[in-house]
Short mmCIF file of C-alpha atoms and ligand atoms in Angstrom, two decimals:
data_model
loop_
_atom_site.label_atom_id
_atom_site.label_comp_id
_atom_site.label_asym_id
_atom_site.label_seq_id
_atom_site.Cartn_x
_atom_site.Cartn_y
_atom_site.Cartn_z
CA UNK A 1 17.78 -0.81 -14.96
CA UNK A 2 20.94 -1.07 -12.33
CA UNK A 3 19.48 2.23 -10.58
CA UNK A 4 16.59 2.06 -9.01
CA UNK A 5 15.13 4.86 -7.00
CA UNK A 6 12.40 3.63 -4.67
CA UNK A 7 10.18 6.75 -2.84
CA UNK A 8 8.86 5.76 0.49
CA UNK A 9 10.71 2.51 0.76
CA UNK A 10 10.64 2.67 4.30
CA UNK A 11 7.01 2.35 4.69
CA UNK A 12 5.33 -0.98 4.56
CA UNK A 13 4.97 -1.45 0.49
CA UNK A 14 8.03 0.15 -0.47
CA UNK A 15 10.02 -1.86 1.60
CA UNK A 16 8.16 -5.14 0.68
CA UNK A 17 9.34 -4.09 -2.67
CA UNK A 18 12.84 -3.10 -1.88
CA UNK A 19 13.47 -6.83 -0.98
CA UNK A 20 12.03 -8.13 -3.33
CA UNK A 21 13.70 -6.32 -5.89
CA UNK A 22 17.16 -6.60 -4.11
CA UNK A 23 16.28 -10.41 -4.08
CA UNK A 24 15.46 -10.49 -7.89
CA UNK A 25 17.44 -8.76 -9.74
CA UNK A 26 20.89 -7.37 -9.91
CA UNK A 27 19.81 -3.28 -9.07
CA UNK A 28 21.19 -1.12 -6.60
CA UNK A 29 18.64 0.98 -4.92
CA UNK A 30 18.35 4.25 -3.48
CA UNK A 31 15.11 4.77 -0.86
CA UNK A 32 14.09 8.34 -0.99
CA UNK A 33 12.14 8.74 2.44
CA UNK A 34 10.91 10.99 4.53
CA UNK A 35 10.88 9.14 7.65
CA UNK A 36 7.41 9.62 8.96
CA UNK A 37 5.16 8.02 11.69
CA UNK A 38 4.97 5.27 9.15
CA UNK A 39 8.16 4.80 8.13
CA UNK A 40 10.56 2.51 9.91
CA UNK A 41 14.97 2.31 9.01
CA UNK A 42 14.24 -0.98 10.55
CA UNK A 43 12.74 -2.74 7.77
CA UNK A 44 15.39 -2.33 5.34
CA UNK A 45 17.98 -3.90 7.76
CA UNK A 46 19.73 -7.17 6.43
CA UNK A 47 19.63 -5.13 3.27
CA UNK A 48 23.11 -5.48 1.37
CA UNK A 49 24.51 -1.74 2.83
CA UNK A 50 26.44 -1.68 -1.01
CA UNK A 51 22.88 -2.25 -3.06
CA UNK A 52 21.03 -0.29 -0.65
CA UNK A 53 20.98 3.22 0.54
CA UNK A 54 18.76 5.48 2.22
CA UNK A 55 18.04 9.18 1.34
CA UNK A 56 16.16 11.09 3.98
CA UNK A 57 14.25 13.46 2.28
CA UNK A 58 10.51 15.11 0.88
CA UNK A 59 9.48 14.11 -2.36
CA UNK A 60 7.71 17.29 -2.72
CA UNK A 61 11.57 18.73 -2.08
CA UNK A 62 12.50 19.53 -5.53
CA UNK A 63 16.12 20.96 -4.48
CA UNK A 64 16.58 16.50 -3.20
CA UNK A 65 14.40 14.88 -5.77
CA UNK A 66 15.98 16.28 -9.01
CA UNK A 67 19.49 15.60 -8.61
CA UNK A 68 18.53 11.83 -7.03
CA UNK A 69 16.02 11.55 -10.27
CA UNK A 70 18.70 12.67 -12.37
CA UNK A 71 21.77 10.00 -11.14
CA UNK A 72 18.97 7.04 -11.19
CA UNK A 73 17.51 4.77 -14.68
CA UNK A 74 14.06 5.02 -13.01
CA UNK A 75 11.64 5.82 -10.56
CA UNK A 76 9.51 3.93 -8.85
CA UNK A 77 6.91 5.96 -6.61
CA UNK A 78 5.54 4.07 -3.40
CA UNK A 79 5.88 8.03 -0.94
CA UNK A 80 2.08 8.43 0.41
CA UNK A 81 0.37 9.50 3.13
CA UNK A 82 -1.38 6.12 3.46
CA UNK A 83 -4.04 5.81 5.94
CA UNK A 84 -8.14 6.92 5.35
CA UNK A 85 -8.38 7.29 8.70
CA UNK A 86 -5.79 10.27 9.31
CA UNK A 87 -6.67 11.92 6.59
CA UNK A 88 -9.96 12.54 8.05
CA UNK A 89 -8.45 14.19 10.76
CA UNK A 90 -5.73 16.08 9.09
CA UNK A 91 -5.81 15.99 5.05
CA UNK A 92 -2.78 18.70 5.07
CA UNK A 93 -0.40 16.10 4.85
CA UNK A 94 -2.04 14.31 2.16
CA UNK A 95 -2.27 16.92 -0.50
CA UNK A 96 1.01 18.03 0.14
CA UNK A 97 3.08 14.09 -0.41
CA UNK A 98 0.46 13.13 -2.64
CA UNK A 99 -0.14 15.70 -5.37
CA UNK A 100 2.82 18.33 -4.59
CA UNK A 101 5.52 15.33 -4.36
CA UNK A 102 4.04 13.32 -7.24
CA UNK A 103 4.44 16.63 -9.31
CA UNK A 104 7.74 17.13 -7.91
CA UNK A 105 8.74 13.89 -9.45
CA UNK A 106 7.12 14.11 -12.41
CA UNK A 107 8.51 17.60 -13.06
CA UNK A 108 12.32 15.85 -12.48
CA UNK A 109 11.48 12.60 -14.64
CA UNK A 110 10.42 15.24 -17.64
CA UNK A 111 13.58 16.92 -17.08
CA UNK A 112 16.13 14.42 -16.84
CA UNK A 113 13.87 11.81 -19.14
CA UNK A 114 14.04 9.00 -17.17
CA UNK A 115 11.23 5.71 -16.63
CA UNK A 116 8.84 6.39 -13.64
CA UNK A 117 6.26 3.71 -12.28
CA UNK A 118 3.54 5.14 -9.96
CA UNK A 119 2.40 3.05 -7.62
CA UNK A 120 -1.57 3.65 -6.57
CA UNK A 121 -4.63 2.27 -5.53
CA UNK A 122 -8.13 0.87 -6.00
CA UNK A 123 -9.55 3.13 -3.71
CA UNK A 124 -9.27 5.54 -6.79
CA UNK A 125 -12.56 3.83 -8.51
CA UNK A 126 -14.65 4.37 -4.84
CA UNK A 127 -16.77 1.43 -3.75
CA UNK A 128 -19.03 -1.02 -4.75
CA UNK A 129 -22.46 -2.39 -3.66
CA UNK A 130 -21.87 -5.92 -1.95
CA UNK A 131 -23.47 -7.79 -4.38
CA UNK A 132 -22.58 -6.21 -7.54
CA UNK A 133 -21.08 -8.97 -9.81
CA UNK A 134 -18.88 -5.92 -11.67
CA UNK A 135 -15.14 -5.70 -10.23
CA UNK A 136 -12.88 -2.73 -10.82
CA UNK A 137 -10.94 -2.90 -14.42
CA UNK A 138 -8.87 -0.21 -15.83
CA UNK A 139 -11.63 1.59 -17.58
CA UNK A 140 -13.94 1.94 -14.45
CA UNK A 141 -14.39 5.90 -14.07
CA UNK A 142 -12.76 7.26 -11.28
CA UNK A 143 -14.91 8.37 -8.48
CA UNK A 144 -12.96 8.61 -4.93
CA UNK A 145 -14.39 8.87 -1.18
CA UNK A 146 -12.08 9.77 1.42
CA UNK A 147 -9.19 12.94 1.02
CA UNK A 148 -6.58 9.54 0.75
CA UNK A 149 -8.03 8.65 -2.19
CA UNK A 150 -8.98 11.90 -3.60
CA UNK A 151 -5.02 12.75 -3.53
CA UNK A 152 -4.35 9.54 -4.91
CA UNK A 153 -6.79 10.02 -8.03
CA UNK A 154 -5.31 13.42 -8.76
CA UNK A 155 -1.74 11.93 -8.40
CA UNK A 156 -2.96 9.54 -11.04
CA UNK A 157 -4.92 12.42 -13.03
CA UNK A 158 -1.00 14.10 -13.04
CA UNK A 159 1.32 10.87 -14.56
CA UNK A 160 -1.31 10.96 -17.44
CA UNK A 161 -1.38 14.33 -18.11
CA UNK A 162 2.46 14.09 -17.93
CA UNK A 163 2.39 11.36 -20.17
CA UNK A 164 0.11 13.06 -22.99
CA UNK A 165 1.27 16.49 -22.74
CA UNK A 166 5.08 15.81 -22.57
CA UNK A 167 5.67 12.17 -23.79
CA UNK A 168 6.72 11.30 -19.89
CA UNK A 169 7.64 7.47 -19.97
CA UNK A 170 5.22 6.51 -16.96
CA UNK A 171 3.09 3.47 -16.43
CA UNK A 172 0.79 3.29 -13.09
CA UNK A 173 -0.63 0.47 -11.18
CA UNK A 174 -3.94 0.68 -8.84
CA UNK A 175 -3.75 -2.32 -6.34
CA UNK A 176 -5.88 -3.42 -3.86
CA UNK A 177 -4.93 -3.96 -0.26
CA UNK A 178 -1.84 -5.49 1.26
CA UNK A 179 -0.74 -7.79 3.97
CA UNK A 180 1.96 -8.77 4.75
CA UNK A 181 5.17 -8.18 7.09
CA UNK A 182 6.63 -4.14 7.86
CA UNK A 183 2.98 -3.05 8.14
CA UNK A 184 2.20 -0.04 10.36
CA UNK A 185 -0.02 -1.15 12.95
CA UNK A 186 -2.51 1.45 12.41
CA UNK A 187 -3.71 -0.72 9.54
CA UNK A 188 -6.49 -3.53 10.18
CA UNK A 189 -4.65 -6.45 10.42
CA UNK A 190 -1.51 -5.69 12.15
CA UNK A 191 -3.88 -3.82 14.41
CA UNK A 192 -5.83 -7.10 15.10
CA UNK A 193 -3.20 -9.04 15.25
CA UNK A 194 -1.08 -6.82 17.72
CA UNK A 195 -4.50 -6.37 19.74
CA UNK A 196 -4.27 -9.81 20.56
CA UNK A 197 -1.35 -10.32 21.36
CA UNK A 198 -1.39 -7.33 24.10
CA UNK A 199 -5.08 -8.74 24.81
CA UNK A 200 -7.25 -6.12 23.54
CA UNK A 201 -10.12 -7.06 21.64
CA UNK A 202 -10.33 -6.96 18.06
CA UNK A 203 -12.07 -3.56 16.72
CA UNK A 204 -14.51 -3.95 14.01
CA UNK A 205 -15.74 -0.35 12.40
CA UNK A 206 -19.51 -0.14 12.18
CA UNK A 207 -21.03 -3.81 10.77
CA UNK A 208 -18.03 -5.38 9.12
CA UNK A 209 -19.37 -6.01 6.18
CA UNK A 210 -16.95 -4.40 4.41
CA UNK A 211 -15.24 -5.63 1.83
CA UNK A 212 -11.50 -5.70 1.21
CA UNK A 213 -9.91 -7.26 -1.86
CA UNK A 214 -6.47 -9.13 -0.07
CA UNK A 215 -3.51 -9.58 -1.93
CA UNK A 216 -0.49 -10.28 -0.05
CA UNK A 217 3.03 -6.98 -0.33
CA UNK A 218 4.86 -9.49 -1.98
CA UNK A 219 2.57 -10.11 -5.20
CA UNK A 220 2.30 -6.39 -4.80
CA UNK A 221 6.26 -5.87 -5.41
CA UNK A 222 6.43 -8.79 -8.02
CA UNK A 223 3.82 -7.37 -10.10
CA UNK A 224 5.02 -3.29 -9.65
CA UNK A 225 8.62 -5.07 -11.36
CA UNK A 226 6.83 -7.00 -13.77
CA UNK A 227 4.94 -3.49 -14.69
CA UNK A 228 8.92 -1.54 -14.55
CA UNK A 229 10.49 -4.60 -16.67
CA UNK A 230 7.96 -4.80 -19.35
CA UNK A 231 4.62 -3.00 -19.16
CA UNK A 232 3.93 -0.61 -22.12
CA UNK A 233 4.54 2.96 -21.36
CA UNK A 234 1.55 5.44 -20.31
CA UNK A 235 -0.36 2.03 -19.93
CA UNK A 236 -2.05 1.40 -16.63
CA UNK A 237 -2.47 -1.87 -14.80
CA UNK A 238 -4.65 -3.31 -11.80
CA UNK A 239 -3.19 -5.19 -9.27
CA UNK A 240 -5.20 -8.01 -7.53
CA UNK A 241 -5.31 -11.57 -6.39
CA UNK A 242 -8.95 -12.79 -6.20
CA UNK A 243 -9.36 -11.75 -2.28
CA UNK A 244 -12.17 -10.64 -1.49
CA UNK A 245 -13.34 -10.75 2.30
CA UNK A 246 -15.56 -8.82 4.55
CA UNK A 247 -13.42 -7.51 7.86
CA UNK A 248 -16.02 -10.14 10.36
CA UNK A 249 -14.43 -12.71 8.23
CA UNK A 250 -10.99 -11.59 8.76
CA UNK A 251 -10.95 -10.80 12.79
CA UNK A 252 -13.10 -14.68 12.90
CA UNK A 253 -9.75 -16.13 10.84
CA UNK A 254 -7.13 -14.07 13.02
CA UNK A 255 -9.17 -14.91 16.64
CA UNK A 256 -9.17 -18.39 15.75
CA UNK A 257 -5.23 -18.80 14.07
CA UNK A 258 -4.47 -17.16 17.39
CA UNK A 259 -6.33 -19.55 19.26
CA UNK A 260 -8.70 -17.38 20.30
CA UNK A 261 -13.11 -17.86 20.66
CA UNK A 262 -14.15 -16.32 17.13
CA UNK A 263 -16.76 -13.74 18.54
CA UNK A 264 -13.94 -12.40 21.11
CA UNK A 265 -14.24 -8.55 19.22
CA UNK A 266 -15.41 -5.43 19.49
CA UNK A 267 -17.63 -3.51 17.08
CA UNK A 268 -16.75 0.43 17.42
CA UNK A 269 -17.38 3.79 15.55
CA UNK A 270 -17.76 3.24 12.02
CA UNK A 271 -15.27 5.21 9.58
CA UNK A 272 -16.86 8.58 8.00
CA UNK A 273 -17.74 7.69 4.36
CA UNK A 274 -16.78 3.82 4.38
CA UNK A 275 -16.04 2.29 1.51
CA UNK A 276 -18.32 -0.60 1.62
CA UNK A 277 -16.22 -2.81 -0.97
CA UNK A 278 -13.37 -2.68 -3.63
CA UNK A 279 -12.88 -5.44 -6.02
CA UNK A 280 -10.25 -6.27 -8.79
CA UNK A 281 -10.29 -7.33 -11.71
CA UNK A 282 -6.31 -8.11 -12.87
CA UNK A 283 -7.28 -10.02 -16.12
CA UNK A 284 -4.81 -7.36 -18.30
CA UNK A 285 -1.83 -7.74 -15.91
CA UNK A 286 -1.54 -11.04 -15.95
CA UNK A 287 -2.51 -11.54 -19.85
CA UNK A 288 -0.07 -8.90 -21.03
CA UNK A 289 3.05 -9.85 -18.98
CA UNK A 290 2.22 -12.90 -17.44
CA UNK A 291 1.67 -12.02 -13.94
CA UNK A 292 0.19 -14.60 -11.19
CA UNK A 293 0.37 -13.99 -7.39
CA UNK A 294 1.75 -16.69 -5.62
CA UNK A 295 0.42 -16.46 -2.05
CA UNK A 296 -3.56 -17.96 -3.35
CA UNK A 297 -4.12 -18.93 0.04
CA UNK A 298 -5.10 -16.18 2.51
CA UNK A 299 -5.23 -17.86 5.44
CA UNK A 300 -2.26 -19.72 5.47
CA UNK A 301 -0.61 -15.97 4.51
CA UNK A 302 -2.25 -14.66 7.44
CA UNK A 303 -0.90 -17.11 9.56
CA UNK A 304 2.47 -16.35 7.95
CA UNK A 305 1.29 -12.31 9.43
CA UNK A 306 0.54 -13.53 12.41
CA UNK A 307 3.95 -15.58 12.89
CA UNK A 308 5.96 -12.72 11.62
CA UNK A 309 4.27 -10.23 14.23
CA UNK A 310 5.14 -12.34 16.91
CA UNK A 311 8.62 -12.87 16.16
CA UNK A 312 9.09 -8.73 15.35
CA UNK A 313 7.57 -6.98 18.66
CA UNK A 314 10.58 -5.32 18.78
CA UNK A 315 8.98 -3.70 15.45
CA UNK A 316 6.33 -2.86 15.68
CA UNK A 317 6.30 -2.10 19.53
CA UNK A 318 7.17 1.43 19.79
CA UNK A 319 4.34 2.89 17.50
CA UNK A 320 1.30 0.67 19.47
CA UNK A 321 0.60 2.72 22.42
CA UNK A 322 0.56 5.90 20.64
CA UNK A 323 -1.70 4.48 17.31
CA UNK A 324 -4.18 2.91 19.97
CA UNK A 325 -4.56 6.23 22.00
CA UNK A 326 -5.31 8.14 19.09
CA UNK A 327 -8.33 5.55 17.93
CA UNK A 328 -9.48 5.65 21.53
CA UNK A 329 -9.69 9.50 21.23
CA UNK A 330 -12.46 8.56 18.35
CA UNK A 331 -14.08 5.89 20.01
CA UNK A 332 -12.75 3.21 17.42
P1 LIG B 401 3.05 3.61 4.34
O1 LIG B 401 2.32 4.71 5.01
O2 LIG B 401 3.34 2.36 5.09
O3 LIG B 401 4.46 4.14 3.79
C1 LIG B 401 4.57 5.38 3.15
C2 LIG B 401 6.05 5.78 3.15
O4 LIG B 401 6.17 7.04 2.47
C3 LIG B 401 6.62 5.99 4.55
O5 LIG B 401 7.88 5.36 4.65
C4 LIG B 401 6.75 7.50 4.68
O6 LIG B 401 7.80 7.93 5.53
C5 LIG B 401 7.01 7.89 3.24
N1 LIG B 401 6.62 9.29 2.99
C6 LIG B 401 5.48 9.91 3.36
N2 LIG B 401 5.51 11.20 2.99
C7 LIG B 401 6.68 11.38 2.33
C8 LIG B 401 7.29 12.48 1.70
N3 LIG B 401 6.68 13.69 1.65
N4 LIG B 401 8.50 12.32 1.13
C9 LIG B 401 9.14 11.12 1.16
N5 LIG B 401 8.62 10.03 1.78
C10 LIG B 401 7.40 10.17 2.35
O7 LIG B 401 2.21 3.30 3.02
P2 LIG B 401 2.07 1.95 2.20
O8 LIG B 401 0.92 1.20 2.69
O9 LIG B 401 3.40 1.32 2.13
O10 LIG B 401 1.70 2.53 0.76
C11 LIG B 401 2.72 2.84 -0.16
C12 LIG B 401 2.10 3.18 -1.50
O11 LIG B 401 1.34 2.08 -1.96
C13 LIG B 401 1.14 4.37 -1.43
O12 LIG B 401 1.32 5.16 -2.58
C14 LIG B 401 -0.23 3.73 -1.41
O13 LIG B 401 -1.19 4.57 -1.99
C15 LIG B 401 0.02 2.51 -2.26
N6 LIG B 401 -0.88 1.38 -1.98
C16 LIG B 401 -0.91 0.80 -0.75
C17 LIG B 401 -1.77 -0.26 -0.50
C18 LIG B 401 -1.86 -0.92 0.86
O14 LIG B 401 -2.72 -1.78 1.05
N7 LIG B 401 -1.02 -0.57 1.82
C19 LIG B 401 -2.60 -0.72 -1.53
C20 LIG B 401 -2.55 -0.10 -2.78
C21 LIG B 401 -1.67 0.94 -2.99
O1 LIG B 402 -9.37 -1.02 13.49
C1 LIG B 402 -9.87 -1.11 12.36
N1 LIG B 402 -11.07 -1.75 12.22
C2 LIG B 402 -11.68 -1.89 11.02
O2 LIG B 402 -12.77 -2.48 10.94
C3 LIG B 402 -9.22 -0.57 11.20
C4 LIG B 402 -7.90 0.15 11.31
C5 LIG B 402 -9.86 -0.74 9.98
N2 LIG B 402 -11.05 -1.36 9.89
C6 LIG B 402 -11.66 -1.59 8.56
C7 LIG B 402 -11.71 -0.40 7.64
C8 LIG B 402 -11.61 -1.04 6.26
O3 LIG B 402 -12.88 -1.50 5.85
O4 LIG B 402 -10.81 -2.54 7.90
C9 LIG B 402 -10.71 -2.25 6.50
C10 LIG B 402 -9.26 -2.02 6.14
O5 LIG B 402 -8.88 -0.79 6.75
P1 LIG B 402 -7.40 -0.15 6.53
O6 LIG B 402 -6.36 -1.12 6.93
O7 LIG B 402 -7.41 1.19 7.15
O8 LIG B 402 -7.33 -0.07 4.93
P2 LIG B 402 -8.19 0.71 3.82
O9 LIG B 402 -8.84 1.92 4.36
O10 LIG B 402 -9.04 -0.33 3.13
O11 LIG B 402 -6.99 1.17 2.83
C11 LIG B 402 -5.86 0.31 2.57
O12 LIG B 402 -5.93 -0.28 1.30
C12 LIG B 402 -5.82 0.58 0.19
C13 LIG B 402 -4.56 1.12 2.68
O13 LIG B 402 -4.47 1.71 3.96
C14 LIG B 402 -4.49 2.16 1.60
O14 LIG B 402 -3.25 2.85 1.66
C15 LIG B 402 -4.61 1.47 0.27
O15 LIG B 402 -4.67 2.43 -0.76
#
């Protein structure tokens, strides 16, 4: 595969995954982008400018995704709306980039026959109770929450039925969440983390017993290429890395790795609908192409987070004032 055409590779994932798989392999890459809130040009730089270039454009565009679809080997499909929280204000957004691009695509990959991996989530399967010893696995039945994951399950719903109906050569992935570096600080962590560094307390929605299943962008983007190199087509895989944690436990780690008293957070409004906990189980991944993560230990990949938001202010800076005033609007 020497073309490679990445959708929303200047969000956080995406462009995890662009370096990674400009570091890896010999591909050049084309990033197919919109440029939204939650993209940022910045996180591709250092990029080599003759492996990498970026498109600015809608996936839902069909008049820019077919001709890009048609000059690439394959797709792979990281352009989402992203965050539960905004699509609880505004869902518009995330029916449009979710199901209208994904079809988009799909409609060009059936045309021009070409490999498409779609990247998605766990938040597909909806939650489970806190001490259920089950964990998602491929065949849990779908059952989404929030408009996010709604769009995401039909996205999903589509690459199958695109698969079946007209022999589309698609595989999809469902992972659970990310940390990492390039992550939009509307997100938890970066939010935390960026809190205390501008010394605002920590937010905590509702309790914080919430769990989240962490797996750091970089097992993320190994295990998407391991899926694009040599998963089996129309098969889907679950991405995960054993890390489970409720948020308390994760503001405690990131007050004290920033040297801060552990109880030095807020709790605020809870989230409409929140997902109390997702959970993977990755046993087929890493059986069938021999997957393993490689960051096992969270906190010391937190502190990794932590060090990387300190050292990129110049990042992350210009979307903080504008993501915190619209949580203060909701009380969060
Ligand atoms: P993000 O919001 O950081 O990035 C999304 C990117 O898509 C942005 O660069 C944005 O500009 C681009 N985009 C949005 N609408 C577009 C459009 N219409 N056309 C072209 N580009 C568009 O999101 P993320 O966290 O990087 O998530 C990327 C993908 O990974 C999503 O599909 C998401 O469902 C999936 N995923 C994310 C996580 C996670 O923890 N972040 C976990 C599992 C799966
Ligand atoms: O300030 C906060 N305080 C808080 O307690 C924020 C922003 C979040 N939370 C909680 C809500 C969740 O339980 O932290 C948890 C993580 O929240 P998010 O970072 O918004 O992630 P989540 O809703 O779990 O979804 C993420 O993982 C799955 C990504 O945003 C999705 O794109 C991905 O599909």
């Amino acid at each position: 595969m020497e073309r490679v055409l990445v959708t929303g590779g200047a969000g956080f994932v995406g462009a995890n995954f662009v370096h990674h798989l400009v570091g890896r392999t010999t591909a050049d890459v084309t990033v197919l982008d919109k440029l939204t809130y939650a993209a940022s040009e910045a996180s591709l730089a250092g990029l080599p400018p003759d492996r990498v270039r970026l498109v600015v454009g809608d996936v839902a565009d069909q008049t820019a995704v077919d001709p890009l679809v048609a000059s690439h080997d394959a797709v792979v499909h990281f352009a989402a709306e992203s965050h539960n929280d905004n699509s609880l204000t505004d869902p518009g957004p995330f029916v449009h980039t979710n199901l209208i691009g994904t079809f988009t695509l799909l409609e060009a990959v059936r045309k021009h026959d070409k490999r498409l991996h779609h990247v998605s989530t766990d938040e597909v399967y909806g939650d489970l109770e806190l001490d259920d010893p089950k964990r998602f696995t491929e065949d849990t039945p779908y059952n989404p929450s929030s408009p996010y994951s709604a769009s995401k399950a039909g996205s999903d719903h589509l690459v199958r039925a695109w698969v079946r109906s007209f022999g589309v050569r698609a595989t999809v992935s469902n992972c659970s969440n990310n940390y990492g570096p390039w992550q939009h600080v509307e997100k938890f962590i970066p939010r935390q983390i960026t809190n205390v560094i501008d010394g605002i307390r920590p937010k905590l929605y509702g309790s914080g017993e919430n769990v989240r299943d962490w797996i750091h962008a970089d097992d993320h983007s190994s295990a998407v290429l391991a899926i694009l190199e040599r998963g089996r087509v129309g098969e889907t895989y679950l991405i995960g890395a054993d890390g489970e944690k409720n948020n308390l436990e994760v503001v405690r780690l990131i007050l004290k790795l920033m040297g801060r008293p552990e109880d030095d957070f807020d709790h605020v409004n809870d989230r409409v609908g929140h997902d109390l906990r997702y959970a993977i189980e990755s046993g087929k991944l890493r059986q069938e192409l021999g997957w393993q993560p490689q960051f096992r230990d969270f906190e010391s990949g937190l502190a990794d987070t932590i060090r990387w938001y300190r050292e990129h202010e110049d990042w992350w800076r210009p979307h903080k004032d504008r993501t915190e005033a619209a949580y203060a609007l909701k009380g969060q």
